[in-house]
mmCIF file of C-alpha atoms in Angstrom:
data_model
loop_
_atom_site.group_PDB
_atom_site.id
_atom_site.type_symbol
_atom_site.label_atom_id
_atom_site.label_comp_id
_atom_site.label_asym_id
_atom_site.label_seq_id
_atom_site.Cartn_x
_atom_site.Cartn_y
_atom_site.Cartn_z
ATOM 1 C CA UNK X 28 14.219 -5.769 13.731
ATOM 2 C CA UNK X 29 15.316 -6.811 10.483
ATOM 3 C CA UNK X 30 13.370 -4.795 7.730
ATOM 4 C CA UNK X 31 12.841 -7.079 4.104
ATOM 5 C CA UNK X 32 10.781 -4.345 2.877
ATOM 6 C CA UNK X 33 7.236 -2.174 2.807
ATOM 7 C CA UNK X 34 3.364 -2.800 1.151
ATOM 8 C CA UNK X 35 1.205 -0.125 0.576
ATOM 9 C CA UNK X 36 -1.961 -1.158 0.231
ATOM 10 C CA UNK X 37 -5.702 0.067 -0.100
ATOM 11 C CA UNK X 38 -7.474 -0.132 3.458
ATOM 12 C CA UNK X 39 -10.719 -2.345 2.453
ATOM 13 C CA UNK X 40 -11.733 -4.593 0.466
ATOM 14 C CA UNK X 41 -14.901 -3.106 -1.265
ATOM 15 C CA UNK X 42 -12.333 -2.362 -4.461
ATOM 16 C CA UNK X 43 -14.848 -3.571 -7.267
ATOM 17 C CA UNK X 44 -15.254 -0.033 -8.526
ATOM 18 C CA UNK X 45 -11.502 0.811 -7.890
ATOM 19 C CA UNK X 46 -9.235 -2.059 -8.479
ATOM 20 C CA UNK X 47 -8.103 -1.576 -12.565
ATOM 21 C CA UNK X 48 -7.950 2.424 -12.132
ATOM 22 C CA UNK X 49 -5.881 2.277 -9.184
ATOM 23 C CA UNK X 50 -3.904 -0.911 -9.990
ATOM 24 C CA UNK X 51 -3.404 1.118 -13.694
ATOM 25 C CA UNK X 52 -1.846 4.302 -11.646
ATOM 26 C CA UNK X 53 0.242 2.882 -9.637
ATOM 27 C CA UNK X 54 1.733 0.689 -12.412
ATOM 28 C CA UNK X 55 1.949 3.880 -14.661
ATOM 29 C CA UNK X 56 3.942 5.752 -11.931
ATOM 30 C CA UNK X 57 6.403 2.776 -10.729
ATOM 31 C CA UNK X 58 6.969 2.787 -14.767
ATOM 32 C CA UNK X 59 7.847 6.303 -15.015
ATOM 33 C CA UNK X 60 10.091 6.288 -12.076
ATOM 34 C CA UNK X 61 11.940 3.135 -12.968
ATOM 35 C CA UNK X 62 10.808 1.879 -9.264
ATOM 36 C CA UNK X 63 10.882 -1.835 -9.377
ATOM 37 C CA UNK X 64 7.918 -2.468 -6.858
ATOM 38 C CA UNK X 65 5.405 -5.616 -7.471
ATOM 39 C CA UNK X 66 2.100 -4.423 -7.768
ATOM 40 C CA UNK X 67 -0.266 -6.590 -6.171
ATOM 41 C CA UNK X 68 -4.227 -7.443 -6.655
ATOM 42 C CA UNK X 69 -5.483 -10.336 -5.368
ATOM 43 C CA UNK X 70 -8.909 -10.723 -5.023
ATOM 44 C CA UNK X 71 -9.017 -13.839 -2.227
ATOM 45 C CA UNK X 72 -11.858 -16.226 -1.799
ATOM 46 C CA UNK X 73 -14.558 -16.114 0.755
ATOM 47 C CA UNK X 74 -14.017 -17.911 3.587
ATOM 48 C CA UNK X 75 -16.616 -19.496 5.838
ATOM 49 C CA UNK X 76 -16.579 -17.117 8.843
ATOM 50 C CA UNK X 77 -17.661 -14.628 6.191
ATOM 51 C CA UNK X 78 -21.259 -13.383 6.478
ATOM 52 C CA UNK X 79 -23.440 -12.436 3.369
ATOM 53 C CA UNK X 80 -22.677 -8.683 3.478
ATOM 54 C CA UNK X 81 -19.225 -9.058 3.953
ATOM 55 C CA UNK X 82 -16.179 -8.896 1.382
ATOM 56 C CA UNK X 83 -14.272 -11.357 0.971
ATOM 57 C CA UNK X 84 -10.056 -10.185 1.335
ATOM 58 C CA UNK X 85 -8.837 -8.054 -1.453
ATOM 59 C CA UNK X 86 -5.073 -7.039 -1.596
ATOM 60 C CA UNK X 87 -4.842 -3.775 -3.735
ATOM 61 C CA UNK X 88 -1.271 -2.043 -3.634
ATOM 62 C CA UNK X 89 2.895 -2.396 -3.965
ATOM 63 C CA UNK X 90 5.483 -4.056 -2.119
ATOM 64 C CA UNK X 91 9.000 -2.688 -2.328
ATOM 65 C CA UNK X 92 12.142 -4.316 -1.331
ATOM 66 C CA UNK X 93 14.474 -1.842 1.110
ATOM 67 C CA UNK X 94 16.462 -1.087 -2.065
ATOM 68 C CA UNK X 95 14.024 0.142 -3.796
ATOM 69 C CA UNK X 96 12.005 2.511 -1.562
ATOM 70 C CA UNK X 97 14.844 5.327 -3.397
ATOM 71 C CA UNK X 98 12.166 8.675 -2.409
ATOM 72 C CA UNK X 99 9.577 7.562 0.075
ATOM 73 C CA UNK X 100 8.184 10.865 0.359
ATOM 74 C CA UNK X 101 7.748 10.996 -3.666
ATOM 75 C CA UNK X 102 5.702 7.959 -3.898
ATOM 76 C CA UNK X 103 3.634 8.525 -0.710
ATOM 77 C CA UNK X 104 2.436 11.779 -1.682
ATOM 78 C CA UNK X 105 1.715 10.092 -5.235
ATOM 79 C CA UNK X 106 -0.022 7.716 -3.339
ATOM 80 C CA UNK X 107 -1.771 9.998 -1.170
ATOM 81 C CA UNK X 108 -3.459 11.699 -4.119
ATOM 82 C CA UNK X 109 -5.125 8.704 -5.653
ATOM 83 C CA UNK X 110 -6.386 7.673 -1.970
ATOM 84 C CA UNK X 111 -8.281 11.091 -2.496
ATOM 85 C CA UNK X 112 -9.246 10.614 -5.816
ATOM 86 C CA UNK X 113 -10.527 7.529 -5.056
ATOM 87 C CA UNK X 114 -11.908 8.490 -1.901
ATOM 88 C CA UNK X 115 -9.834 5.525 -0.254
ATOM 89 C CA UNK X 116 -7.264 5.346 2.673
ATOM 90 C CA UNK X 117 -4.147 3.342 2.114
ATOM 91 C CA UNK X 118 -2.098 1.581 4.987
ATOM 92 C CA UNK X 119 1.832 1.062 4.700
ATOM 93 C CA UNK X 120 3.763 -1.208 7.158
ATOM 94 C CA UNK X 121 7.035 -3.204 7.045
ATOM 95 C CA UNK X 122 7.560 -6.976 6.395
ATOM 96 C CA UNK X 123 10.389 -9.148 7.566
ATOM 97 C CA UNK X 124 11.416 -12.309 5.869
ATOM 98 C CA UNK X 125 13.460 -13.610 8.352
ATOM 99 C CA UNK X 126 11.115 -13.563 10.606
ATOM 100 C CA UNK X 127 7.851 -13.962 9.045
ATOM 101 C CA UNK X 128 6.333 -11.049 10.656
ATOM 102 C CA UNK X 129 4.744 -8.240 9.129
ATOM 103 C CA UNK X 130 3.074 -5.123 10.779
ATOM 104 C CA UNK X 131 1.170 -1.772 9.828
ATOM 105 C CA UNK X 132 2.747 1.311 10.424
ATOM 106 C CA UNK X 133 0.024 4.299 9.338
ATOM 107 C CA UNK X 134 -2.768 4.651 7.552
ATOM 108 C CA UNK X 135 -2.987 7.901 5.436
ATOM 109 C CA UNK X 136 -5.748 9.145 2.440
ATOM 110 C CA UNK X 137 -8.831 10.358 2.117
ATOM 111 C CA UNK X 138 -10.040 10.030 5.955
ATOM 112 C CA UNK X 139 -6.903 9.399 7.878
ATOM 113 C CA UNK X 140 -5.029 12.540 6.061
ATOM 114 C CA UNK X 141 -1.907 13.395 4.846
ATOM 115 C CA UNK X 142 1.018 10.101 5.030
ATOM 116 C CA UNK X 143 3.563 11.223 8.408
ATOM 117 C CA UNK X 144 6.456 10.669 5.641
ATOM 118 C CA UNK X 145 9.160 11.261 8.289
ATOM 119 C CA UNK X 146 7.870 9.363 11.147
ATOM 120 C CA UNK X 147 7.778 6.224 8.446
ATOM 121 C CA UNK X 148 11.273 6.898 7.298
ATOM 122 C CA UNK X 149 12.778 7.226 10.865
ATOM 123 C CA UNK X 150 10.495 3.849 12.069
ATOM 124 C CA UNK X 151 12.468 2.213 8.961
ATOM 125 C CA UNK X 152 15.664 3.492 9.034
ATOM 126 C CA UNK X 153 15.871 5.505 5.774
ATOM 127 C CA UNK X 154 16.316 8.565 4.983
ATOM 128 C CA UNK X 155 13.631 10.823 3.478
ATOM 129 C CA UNK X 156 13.987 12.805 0.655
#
């Protein structure tokens, strides 16, 4: 499996009362570690199989490229504490470009707990720091 790179994203899409002050920390952090993730928010629109009490698909998170995950376990537990803050659970997974294919890996934050760094770096191939 060829690896392009990771999203971390919020699990849900009921982000009204979320999506600037999480969007805000996570740009704030990538800043301060000079990680070159794109930050991603994208509210999409409803779609007809929606019903009325359902949200339409909101994307709320990062995607890194392979060489810029640097300390996994840094940003994770970073992102880990503004899932709790936020009372939120995130999901990371993998992507592939060369074969179109993307897939979740864990979910970890305020329900589903602590992120399993190590399990995520050795499913990658990277080491953890």
């Amino acid at each position: 499996m060829e690896i392009s790179g990771l999203y971390i994203y919020i699990d849900g899409s009921d982000l009204e009362g979320v999506s600037e002050p999480v969007e805000s920390a996570i740009r704030d952090w990538l800043k301060s570690k000079d990680v070159p993730a794109k930050i991603v928010n994208v509210l999409h629109e409803r779609t007809p199989d929606l019903s009325s009490e359902d949200y339409a698909q909101w994307d709320l998170g990062l995607n890194l490229e392979m060489g810029q995950i640097g300390c996994l376990s840094e940003l994770l537990v970073y992102i880990h504490k503004l899932a709790v803050k936020h009372e939120r659970d995130f999901v990371i997974g993998y992507y592939s470009e060369a074969t179109g294919i993307s897939e979740d890996i864990s979910f970890f934050g305020a329900e589903s707990g602590e992120p399993k760094t190590q399990e995520i770096a050795e499913f990658i191939g990277i080491e953890n720091c």
